[in-house]
Amino acid sequence: MFEDDDPFLVRLRTVALAFPDAEEQIAHGRPGFRAGKYFAWYGGSTKGSADDRIRYDRALIVLPDDADRAALAGDKRFFVPAYLAPSGWIGIDLAAGGTTAAQEVDWQEVAELLDTSYRQVAGVRRVARLDAEGGPAGPQK
């Protein structure tokens, strides 16, 4: 379901694995990033029959902050992922709008989405380490 040398995934790995204790694990045929619990997934789809479902092979699925959910949902790059949406997860199509190269992606935005998702699942000690050591998204406001 994914190519290990996909340039989008290669770049995403660099960002996601920079969080404290982050590791990559393949589950359900997709790379997931976890620090105790999963904080991100690469690739996904919308829910529906095979005819209705939309695959997003170059997508990032994260758990956004509740305050940001409405704004993200209004952005055409974002989608409601199958299975994870009822728990609050949202997907962003990294190849939206015909983006064909990983360098065209706003990786600072990706780092910020990962940071928010990480902070929701990583636990108090890991988040304290992130605050103390810094992370790929930079200092928190």
Short mmCIF file of C-alpha atoms in Angstrom, two decimals:
data_model
loop_
_atom_site.label_atom_id
_atom_site.label_comp_id
_atom_site.label_asym_id
_atom_site.label_seq_id
_atom_site.Cartn_x
_atom_site.Cartn_y
_atom_site.Cartn_z
CA MET A 1 0.00 0.00 0.00
CA PHE A 2 3.06 2.27 0.02
CA GLU A 3 6.53 2.53 -1.44
CA ASP A 4 9.28 2.71 1.17
CA ASP A 5 11.25 5.21 -0.95
CA ASP A 6 8.26 7.47 -1.68
CA PRO A 7 9.79 11.00 -1.38
CA PHE A 8 6.76 12.26 0.57
CA LEU A 9 7.12 9.43 3.10
CA VAL A 10 10.89 9.87 3.30
CA ARG A 11 10.48 13.54 4.21
CA LEU A 12 7.58 12.80 6.58
CA ARG A 13 9.71 10.22 8.38
CA THR A 14 12.40 12.82 8.99
CA VAL A 15 9.91 15.15 10.65
CA ALA A 16 7.85 12.57 12.56
CA LEU A 17 10.81 10.66 13.95
CA ALA A 18 12.31 13.88 15.36
CA PHE A 19 9.76 13.83 18.21
CA PRO A 20 10.90 12.31 21.53
CA ASP A 21 10.67 8.50 21.56
CA ALA A 22 8.95 8.48 18.16
CA GLU A 23 9.16 5.30 16.16
CA GLU A 24 7.69 4.03 12.93
CA GLN A 25 5.60 0.89 12.83
CA ILE A 26 3.73 -0.66 9.93
CA ALA A 27 0.15 -1.53 10.83
CA HIS A 28 -2.83 -2.22 8.60
CA GLY A 29 -0.48 -1.97 5.61
CA ARG A 30 0.48 1.64 6.34
CA PRO A 31 3.34 3.36 8.15
CA GLY A 32 2.30 4.79 11.48
CA PHE A 33 4.28 6.97 13.84
CA ARG A 34 3.97 6.44 17.56
CA ALA A 35 5.34 7.49 20.91
CA GLY A 36 3.57 4.98 23.10
CA LYS A 37 0.39 5.57 21.09
CA TYR A 38 0.04 6.45 17.41
CA PHE A 39 0.18 10.15 16.65
CA ALA A 40 0.20 9.95 12.83
CA TRP A 41 -0.44 7.68 9.88
CA TYR A 42 0.76 7.89 6.29
CA GLY A 43 -1.86 7.21 3.64
CA GLY A 44 -5.54 6.54 3.97
CA SER A 45 -8.92 6.84 2.36
CA THR A 46 -12.43 8.03 2.92
CA LYS A 47 -15.03 5.54 4.02
CA GLY A 48 -17.42 4.02 1.52
CA SER A 49 -17.86 1.28 -1.02
CA ALA A 50 -15.03 0.53 -3.43
CA ASP A 51 -16.80 2.74 -5.99
CA ASP A 52 -17.26 5.70 -3.62
CA ARG A 53 -14.13 5.60 -1.51
CA ILE A 54 -11.31 8.02 -2.33
CA ARG A 55 -7.75 6.81 -1.72
CA TYR A 56 -5.11 9.23 -0.53
CA ASP A 57 -1.83 7.38 -0.87
CA ARG A 58 0.21 10.49 -0.03
CA ALA A 59 -1.71 11.72 2.97
CA LEU A 60 -0.98 12.41 6.59
CA ILE A 61 -3.59 11.50 9.17
CA VAL A 62 -3.34 13.31 12.51
CA LEU A 63 -5.36 14.09 15.61
CA PRO A 64 -5.94 17.88 15.57
CA ASP A 65 -6.72 20.11 18.49
CA ASP A 66 -10.49 20.55 18.90
CA ALA A 67 -10.12 24.32 18.44
CA ASP A 68 -8.52 23.81 15.00
CA ARG A 69 -10.83 21.11 13.66
CA ALA A 70 -13.40 23.41 12.00
CA ALA A 71 -10.74 25.49 10.23
CA LEU A 72 -8.97 22.38 8.96
CA ALA A 73 -12.22 20.82 7.78
CA GLY A 74 -12.88 23.93 5.69
CA ASP A 75 -9.58 23.53 3.82
CA LYS A 76 -9.98 21.50 0.60
CA ARG A 77 -6.72 19.63 1.25
CA PHE A 78 -8.22 17.95 4.30
CA PHE A 79 -10.51 14.92 4.32
CA VAL A 80 -12.40 12.71 6.75
CA PRO A 81 -10.45 9.45 7.02
CA ALA A 82 -12.14 6.08 7.21
CA TYR A 83 -12.22 4.38 10.62
CA LEU A 84 -10.26 7.07 12.50
CA ALA A 85 -12.63 10.02 11.93
CA PRO A 86 -15.07 9.05 14.72
CA SER A 87 -12.17 9.43 17.17
CA GLY A 88 -11.44 12.94 15.86
CA TRP A 89 -8.66 12.23 13.36
CA ILE A 90 -8.38 14.19 10.10
CA GLY A 91 -6.33 13.66 6.95
CA ILE A 92 -4.41 16.08 4.77
CA ASP A 93 -3.64 15.16 1.18
CA LEU A 94 0.05 16.04 0.81
CA ALA A 95 -0.33 15.77 -2.97
CA ALA A 96 -3.39 18.05 -3.11
CA GLY A 97 -3.81 20.37 -6.04
CA GLY A 98 -1.48 18.39 -8.24
CA THR A 99 1.55 18.63 -5.95
CA THR A 100 3.98 16.18 -7.49
CA ALA A 101 7.16 16.81 -5.52
CA ALA A 102 7.73 16.53 -1.80
CA GLN A 103 9.59 19.84 -1.75
CA GLU A 104 6.34 21.61 -2.75
CA VAL A 105 4.70 20.64 0.56
CA ASP A 106 4.65 23.13 3.42
CA TRP A 107 6.68 20.98 5.81
CA GLN A 108 6.43 23.57 8.58
CA GLU A 109 2.66 23.14 8.49
CA VAL A 110 3.12 19.36 8.54
CA ALA A 111 5.45 19.67 11.56
CA GLU A 112 2.85 21.77 13.36
CA LEU A 113 0.09 19.25 12.63
CA LEU A 114 2.34 16.44 13.88
CA ASP A 115 3.23 18.47 16.98
CA THR A 116 -0.42 18.95 17.90
CA SER A 117 -1.21 15.29 17.34
CA TYR A 118 1.86 14.16 19.28
CA ARG A 119 0.97 16.36 22.25
CA GLN A 120 -2.48 14.76 22.47
CA VAL A 121 -1.27 11.18 22.74
CA ALA A 122 2.37 11.12 23.89
CA GLY A 123 1.83 11.63 27.61
CA VAL A 124 3.01 14.25 30.09
CA ARG A 125 6.68 13.20 30.31
CA ARG A 126 7.20 13.06 26.56
CA VAL A 127 5.48 16.39 26.04
CA ALA A 128 7.68 17.89 28.78
CA ARG A 129 10.73 16.55 26.92
CA LEU A 130 9.43 18.04 23.69
CA ASP A 131 9.01 21.41 25.38
CA ALA A 132 12.47 21.21 26.96
CA GLU A 133 14.37 19.90 23.92
CA GLY A 134 12.35 21.52 21.16
CA GLY A 135 10.92 19.70 18.19
CA PRO A 136 10.50 19.95 14.44
CA ALA A 137 7.70 22.51 14.73
CA GLY A 138 9.86 24.96 16.67
CA PRO A 139 8.98 26.70 19.94
CA GLN A 140 5.37 26.62 21.07
CA LYS A 141 3.46 29.87 21.54
#
